[in-house]
Short mmCIF file of C-alpha atoms in Angstrom, two decimals:
data_model
loop_
_atom_site.label_atom_id
_atom_site.label_comp_id
_atom_site.label_asym_id
_atom_site.label_seq_id
_atom_site.Cartn_x
_atom_site.Cartn_y
_atom_site.Cartn_z
CA MET Y 652 -5.03 -9.98 122.63
CA VAL Y 653 -4.90 -13.56 121.64
CA SER Y 654 -8.20 -14.14 123.20
CA LEU Y 655 -9.72 -11.37 121.19
CA VAL Y 656 -8.30 -12.70 117.92
CA SER Y 657 -9.30 -16.29 118.73
CA PHE Y 658 -12.88 -15.13 119.75
CA PHE Y 659 -13.17 -13.37 116.10
CA HIS Y 660 -12.03 -15.87 114.28
CA GLY Y 661 -14.22 -18.35 116.13
CA HIS Y 662 -17.08 -16.31 115.05
CA ARG Y 663 -15.95 -16.45 111.28
CA LEU Y 664 -16.86 -13.31 109.57
CA ARG Y 665 -19.20 -13.99 106.90
CA TYR Y 666 -18.56 -11.91 103.76
CA LEU Y 667 -21.53 -10.49 101.85
CA ASN Y 668 -21.73 -10.16 98.09
CA GLN Y 669 -22.35 -6.79 96.04
CA SER Y 670 -26.12 -7.15 96.10
CA GLU Y 671 -26.42 -7.48 100.27
CA CYS Y 672 -24.24 -4.68 101.26
CA TRP Y 673 -26.75 -3.52 103.32
CA LYS Y 674 -27.63 -7.26 104.79
CA ALA Y 675 -26.71 -8.61 108.18
CA VAL Y 676 -25.85 -12.15 108.65
CA SER Y 677 -28.83 -14.12 109.42
CA ALA Y 678 -27.58 -15.91 112.65
CA PRO Y 679 -25.72 -13.41 115.08
CA VAL Y 680 -23.60 -14.74 117.83
CA SER Y 681 -25.89 -13.58 120.45
CA SER Y 682 -29.76 -12.93 119.89
CA HIS Y 683 -29.52 -10.11 122.16
CA TRP Y 684 -26.22 -8.90 121.29
CA VAL Y 685 -27.22 -5.00 121.14
CA THR Y 686 -27.60 -5.40 124.80
CA GLU Y 687 -24.45 -7.14 125.86
CA PHE Y 688 -21.90 -4.48 124.55
CA LYS Y 689 -20.30 -3.49 128.03
CA GLN Y 690 -18.94 -7.02 128.84
CA HIS Y 691 -16.90 -6.64 125.38
CA GLU Y 692 -15.31 -3.61 125.89
CA HIS Y 693 -11.40 -4.16 125.72
CA ARG Y 694 -8.65 -2.03 124.86
CA ILE Y 695 -5.61 -3.06 122.76
CA PHE Y 696 -4.76 -0.18 120.46
CA SER Y 697 -7.87 1.88 120.97
CA GLN Y 698 -8.20 4.84 123.35
CA ASN Y 699 -10.66 2.83 125.59
CA GLY Y 700 -12.79 -0.10 124.93
CA GLU Y 701 -13.38 0.37 121.34
CA ASP Y 702 -11.32 -2.54 120.06
CA GLY Y 703 -13.56 -4.96 122.00
CA VAL Y 704 -16.72 -3.10 120.99
CA LEU Y 705 -16.00 -3.09 117.26
CA LEU Y 706 -15.08 -6.96 117.20
CA TRP Y 707 -18.24 -7.76 118.76
CA ILE Y 708 -20.48 -5.37 116.31
CA PHE Y 709 -18.90 -7.09 113.48
CA ALA Y 710 -18.79 -10.94 114.87
CA ASN Y 711 -22.77 -10.38 114.88
CA ILE Y 712 -23.50 -8.30 111.31
CA GLY Y 713 -20.60 -9.51 109.32
CA THR Y 714 -18.82 -7.55 106.81
CA PHE Y 715 -19.05 -6.79 103.33
CA HIS Y 716 -15.74 -6.67 101.68
CA GLN Y 717 -13.02 -9.07 101.76
CA PRO Y 718 -10.63 -7.83 103.41
CA PRO Y 719 -12.91 -5.44 105.41
CA ARG Y 720 -12.33 -1.97 104.40
CA PHE Y 721 -12.46 1.11 106.87
CA VAL Y 722 -12.09 4.82 107.09
CA GLU Y 723 -10.44 6.55 110.06
CA LEU Y 724 -10.46 10.11 110.61
CA GLY Y 725 -8.14 11.86 113.23
CA VAL Y 726 -5.71 9.27 114.28
CA GLU Y 727 -2.74 10.99 115.55
CA ASN Y 728 0.28 8.82 114.47
CA SER Y 729 -1.98 5.87 114.21
CA GLN Y 730 -0.42 4.19 117.05
CA GLN Y 731 -3.61 4.42 119.47
CA CYS Y 732 -6.86 4.45 117.18
CA ASN Y 733 -9.79 2.35 116.69
CA THR Y 734 -8.63 0.63 113.67
CA ARG Y 735 -5.04 -0.62 114.49
CA PHE Y 736 -6.20 -3.87 115.79
CA LEU Y 737 -8.30 -4.61 112.88
CA ARG Y 738 -5.66 -3.60 110.30
CA GLU Y 739 -2.74 -5.32 112.10
CA TYR Y 740 -4.25 -8.79 113.35
CA LEU Y 741 -7.27 -9.23 111.41
CA GLY Y 742 -6.34 -7.88 107.90
CA TRP Y 743 -8.64 -4.98 107.41
CA GLN Y 744 -7.41 -2.49 104.56
CA GLY Y 745 -8.32 1.11 104.92
CA LEU Y 746 -7.59 5.10 104.89
CA MET Y 747 -6.58 6.99 107.67
CA MET Y 748 -5.94 10.94 107.71
CA ASN Y 749 -4.92 13.25 110.25
CA GLY Y 750 -3.93 17.03 110.16
CA GLY Y 751 -0.59 16.51 111.80
CA ASN Y 752 0.87 13.05 110.81
CA GLU Y 753 1.62 11.18 107.75
CA ASN Y 754 3.10 7.38 107.48
CA LEU Y 755 2.10 6.06 103.83
CA ALA Y 756 3.40 2.56 104.89
CA VAL Y 757 0.08 2.22 106.83
CA ASN Y 758 -1.84 4.43 104.35
CA LEU Y 759 -1.82 7.37 106.76
CA HIS Y 760 -2.18 10.75 104.75
CA ARG Y 761 -1.76 14.21 106.21
CA GLU Y 762 -4.59 16.07 105.41
CA LYS Y 763 -6.88 19.31 106.96
CA ILE Y 764 -10.04 17.58 107.49
CA SER Y 765 -13.14 19.76 107.03
CA PRO Y 766 -16.77 19.63 106.20
CA LYS Y 767 -16.11 21.47 102.99
CA ASN Y 768 -13.35 18.98 101.65
CA ILE Y 769 -14.03 15.69 103.31
CA ASN Y 770 -16.03 13.75 100.39
CA ASP Y 771 -13.37 15.17 98.10
CA LEU Y 772 -10.57 13.74 100.17
CA LEU Y 773 -12.34 10.16 100.30
CA ALA Y 774 -12.63 10.21 96.55
CA LYS Y 775 -9.04 11.27 96.22
CA TYR Y 776 -7.90 8.29 97.84
CA LYS Y 777 -10.08 5.88 96.00
CA THR Y 778 -12.31 5.09 99.08
CA PRO Y 779 -14.97 2.27 98.23
CA VAL Y 780 -18.60 3.31 97.70
CA VAL Y 781 -19.39 1.09 100.64
CA ILE Y 782 -17.03 0.47 103.39
CA ASP Y 783 -17.62 -1.75 106.76
CA LEU Y 784 -16.47 1.02 109.37
CA LEU Y 785 -15.93 4.81 109.40
CA SER Y 786 -14.52 6.36 112.53
CA VAL Y 787 -14.63 10.07 113.28
CA ASP Y 788 -12.48 11.84 115.84
CA VAL Y 789 -11.78 15.36 114.56
CA ASP Y 790 -13.01 17.00 117.47
CA VAL Y 791 -14.81 20.15 117.22
CA ASP Y 792 -16.29 19.31 113.68
CA VAL Y 793 -17.28 15.70 114.18
CA TYR Y 794 -20.89 16.55 113.60
CA PHE Y 795 -20.54 18.63 110.42
CA VAL Y 796 -17.87 16.23 109.29
CA TRP Y 797 -20.18 13.39 109.37
CA LYS Y 798 -23.19 15.33 108.23
CA SER Y 799 -21.41 16.40 105.01
CA ILE Y 800 -20.70 12.87 104.29
CA LEU Y 801 -24.24 11.36 104.89
CA GLN Y 802 -25.85 14.18 102.57
CA ALA Y 803 -23.27 13.87 99.70
CA ASN Y 804 -24.32 10.34 99.75
CA ARG Y 805 -21.12 9.34 97.86
CA PHE Y 806 -19.85 6.96 100.75
CA HIS Y 807 -21.74 4.62 102.87
CA ALA Y 808 -20.53 2.90 106.14
CA ARG Y 809 -21.96 0.20 107.68
CA VAL Y 810 -20.99 0.96 111.10
CA VAL Y 811 -19.80 4.27 112.13
CA VAL Y 812 -17.63 5.22 115.56
CA ILE Y 813 -17.79 8.88 116.46
CA GLU Y 814 -16.62 11.15 119.18
CA PHE Y 815 -19.04 12.96 121.33
CA ASN Y 816 -19.22 15.70 124.22
CA TYR Y 817 -20.44 13.45 127.37
CA GLU Y 818 -21.14 16.98 129.19
CA VAL Y 819 -23.83 17.96 127.00
CA PRO Y 820 -27.00 16.38 128.71
CA ALA Y 821 -28.67 13.65 127.16
CA ASN Y 822 -32.02 15.57 126.58
CA GLU Y 823 -30.26 18.49 125.17
CA ASN Y 824 -29.46 18.74 121.50
CA ARG Y 825 -26.20 21.09 121.14
CA VAL Y 826 -23.39 21.25 118.82
CA VAL Y 827 -20.44 23.84 118.55
CA ASN Y 828 -21.07 26.83 116.27
CA PRO Y 829 -18.80 26.05 113.29
CA TYR Y 830 -18.64 29.75 112.49
CA GLN Y 831 -16.39 30.14 115.52
CA ASP Y 832 -12.56 30.01 115.41
CA SER Y 833 -12.95 29.98 119.26
CA ARG Y 834 -14.13 26.37 118.92
CA ARG Y 835 -10.77 25.07 118.30
CA LEU Y 836 -9.61 25.70 121.57
CA THR Y 837 -8.71 22.48 123.53
CA GLY Y 838 -8.56 21.69 127.21
CA THR Y 839 -12.13 22.60 127.83
CA SER Y 840 -15.96 21.20 127.44
CA PHE Y 841 -16.48 23.27 124.28
CA PHE Y 842 -16.02 21.01 121.57
CA GLY Y 843 -18.08 18.70 119.58
CA ALA Y 844 -21.58 17.60 119.66
CA GLY Y 845 -23.90 16.06 122.36
CA ILE Y 846 -25.34 12.55 122.09
CA LEU Y 847 -28.59 13.65 120.99
CA ALA Y 848 -27.32 15.82 118.35
CA LEU Y 849 -25.50 12.97 116.76
CA ALA Y 850 -28.43 10.38 117.36
CA ALA Y 851 -30.60 12.60 115.58
CA LEU Y 852 -28.54 13.00 112.59
CA GLY Y 853 -27.67 9.67 112.49
CA ARG Y 854 -31.52 8.48 112.72
CA ALA Y 855 -32.29 10.89 109.81
CA HIS Y 856 -30.12 8.92 107.64
CA GLY Y 857 -30.88 5.21 108.66
CA TYR Y 858 -28.47 4.85 111.46
CA THR Y 859 -29.32 3.64 115.12
CA LEU Y 860 -27.03 4.60 117.96
CA VAL Y 861 -26.28 1.06 119.51
CA TYR Y 862 -23.55 1.99 122.19
CA GLY Y 863 -21.56 4.82 124.12
CA GLU Y 864 -18.59 3.40 125.59
CA GLN Y 865 -18.18 3.46 129.38
CA ASN Y 866 -15.43 6.33 129.38
CA GLY Y 867 -17.98 8.70 127.66
CA VAL Y 868 -15.66 9.23 124.46
CA ASN Y 869 -17.15 7.49 121.54
CA LEU Y 870 -20.56 6.49 120.03
CA PHE Y 871 -21.37 3.43 118.00
CA PHE Y 872 -24.02 3.71 115.30
CA VAL Y 873 -25.05 0.63 112.94
CA GLN Y 874 -27.27 0.86 109.97
CA LYS Y 875 -30.87 0.57 111.33
CA CYS Y 876 -31.81 -2.09 108.61
CA LEU Y 877 -29.06 -4.67 109.67
CA LEU Y 878 -30.96 -4.26 113.01
CA VAL Y 879 -34.42 -5.00 111.67
CA GLN Y 880 -33.12 -7.91 109.53
CA GLN Y 881 -31.94 -9.58 112.85
CA GLY Y 882 -34.88 -8.48 114.84
CA VAL Y 883 -32.61 -6.94 117.40
CA LEU Y 884 -33.82 -3.16 116.87
CA GLU Y 885 -36.22 -3.02 119.96
CA ASP Y 886 -33.32 -4.33 122.05
CA VAL Y 887 -31.35 -1.31 121.68
CA PRO Y 888 -31.34 0.99 124.94
CA SER Y 889 -32.60 4.29 124.80
CA ILE Y 890 -30.43 7.34 124.52
CA GLU Y 891 -30.93 8.17 128.20
CA LYS Y 892 -29.39 4.83 129.01
CA LEU Y 893 -26.56 4.61 126.55
CA HIS Y 894 -25.42 8.30 127.81
CA VAL Y 895 -22.32 8.45 129.80
CA SER Y 896 -22.17 11.30 131.86
CA LYS Y 897 -19.25 12.38 133.88
CA PRO Y 898 -19.77 16.26 134.94
CA ILE Y 899 -16.61 18.44 135.61
CA LYS Y 900 -17.77 20.36 138.63
CA ARG Y 901 -16.95 23.91 137.82
CA ASP Y 902 -18.37 27.01 139.18
CA ARG Y 903 -20.21 29.76 137.37
CA ASP Y 904 -17.50 32.25 137.62
CA GLU Y 905 -14.99 29.61 136.01
CA LEU Y 906 -17.69 28.91 133.19
CA ARG Y 907 -18.15 32.43 132.63
CA SER Y 908 -14.67 33.14 132.55
CA THR Y 909 -14.11 30.44 129.88
CA VAL Y 910 -16.68 32.05 127.87
CA ALA Y 911 -15.29 35.33 127.89
CA GLN Y 912 -11.83 33.78 126.64
CA LEU Y 913 -13.60 32.24 124.05
CA GLN Y 914 -15.15 35.16 123.02
CA ASN Y 915 -12.14 37.37 122.91
CA LEU Y 916 -10.29 34.86 121.04
CA ASN Y 917 -13.00 34.89 118.17
CA GLU Y 918 -12.90 38.85 118.35
CA ASN Y 919 -9.29 38.66 117.85
CA PRO Y 920 -8.50 35.19 115.68
CA ASP Y 921 -5.09 34.11 114.77
CA ASP Y 922 -4.32 35.57 111.46
CA ASP Y 923 -2.94 31.94 110.64
CA ASN Y 924 -6.23 30.26 111.68
CA ASP Y 925 -8.28 29.57 108.78
CA SER Y 926 -11.61 28.17 108.84
CA ASP Y 927 -12.79 25.82 106.12
CA THR Y 928 -16.68 26.15 107.53
CA ASP Y 929 -16.72 29.56 105.92
CA ASN Y 930 -18.62 28.27 103.14
CA PHE Y 931 -21.77 27.66 105.38
CA ASP Y 932 -23.69 30.51 104.00
CA GLU Y 933 -25.93 30.21 106.99
CA LEU Y 934 -27.04 27.68 109.44
CA ARG Y 935 -30.70 26.83 109.17
CA ILE Y 936 -33.04 23.83 109.59
CA ASP Y 937 -32.71 21.43 106.75
CA ALA Y 938 -34.71 18.69 105.31
CA ASP Y 939 -33.81 16.61 108.34
CA GLY Y 940 -34.60 19.46 110.73
CA LEU Y 941 -31.37 18.92 112.08
CA ILE Y 942 -29.47 22.48 111.94
CA CYS Y 943 -30.50 26.24 111.88
CA ASN Y 944 -29.18 29.60 112.22
CA ASN Y 945 -27.55 30.45 115.54
CA ASP Y 946 -28.48 33.29 117.55
CA GLY Y 947 -25.31 33.93 119.87
CA THR Y 948 -21.91 32.34 120.83
CA GLY Y 949 -20.80 29.07 121.92
CA PHE Y 950 -22.95 26.24 121.78
CA PHE Y 951 -26.48 26.48 120.14
CA SER Y 952 -29.24 24.22 120.94
CA PHE Y 953 -32.47 22.83 119.37
CA GLY Y 954 -34.25 23.14 122.44
CA ASP Y 955 -35.93 20.01 123.85
CA GLY Y 956 -34.26 16.90 122.61
CA THR Y 957 -37.12 14.79 123.02
CA ALA Y 958 -39.20 17.21 120.48
CA LEU Y 959 -36.40 17.03 118.00
CA LEU Y 960 -36.72 13.13 117.78
CA ASN Y 961 -40.24 13.55 117.45
CA ASP Y 962 -39.52 15.78 114.14
CA ARG Y 963 -40.31 19.18 116.03
CA VAL Y 964 -37.54 21.69 116.37
CA GLY Y 965 -37.06 24.06 119.27
CA HIS Y 966 -35.37 27.18 119.65
CA PHE Y 967 -31.83 28.11 120.09
CA THR Y 968 -30.36 28.77 123.69
CA ASP Y 969 -26.92 29.41 124.87
CA TRP Y 970 -25.24 26.62 126.64
CA VAL Y 971 -23.68 28.96 129.53
#
């Protein structure tokens, strides 16, 4: 822990004024820093190596606010999360929200987060228009919560950390159907979004995927313009190289059994399981070409991921 603090202060963050919120520092610590994440993964309070990765990013691009500002969604009790080290040891300030815990001493608020209400919640707690870091770990709805923030265009993060589903192959653009209450089951691979879905969403709004930590839990995005300014955009590895896949060996019968359970739950939902995504009139291809109507249950897909990144959208297919 001491070595990380020393490193961070040794490469003292250069704060940027109001007119330069989307600018990176002119001289990064390393001219090829976007290829050097793996060696900087360190875990202190984060679930995996996110602590070290975030320090490496901000040591190279600088921060906007003084003190730097963050928002973290989905932190449990805030003891193990992506921003605790920044807050406790480096003086960062920010907002945390979680559905089941509250600790006002560290600005952790109990809120049920959904795509429908996320922007109003950020406004409720007076989130700055520009923040240095956004971390999203709300499991099943990560894609749609981030998409809601991006499309509202009210709050802007220079760096985004977001959970993904490593079991979705890197060439398949899939997310969980937000209509299904069954998506809220835990303990299965039925959750969240694949790397390509999130990469395409970020790309459509000016973000570049720069890293996926080695345990296959979180992806790291940086504003593309920052990478362009430093001349490192071309060094960013491909999605295929960034994808960490640790497939769980499950036979076909087990997979179909899981799907049957999910479908049964969807047909007989718990009366208390209220969905905040009912306001989605329909799923369709939007201006970004990122989502369209669902033709079945479970995961839905845009077809070939390469086609999506070339701004062509394929047809949906069921995951199982």
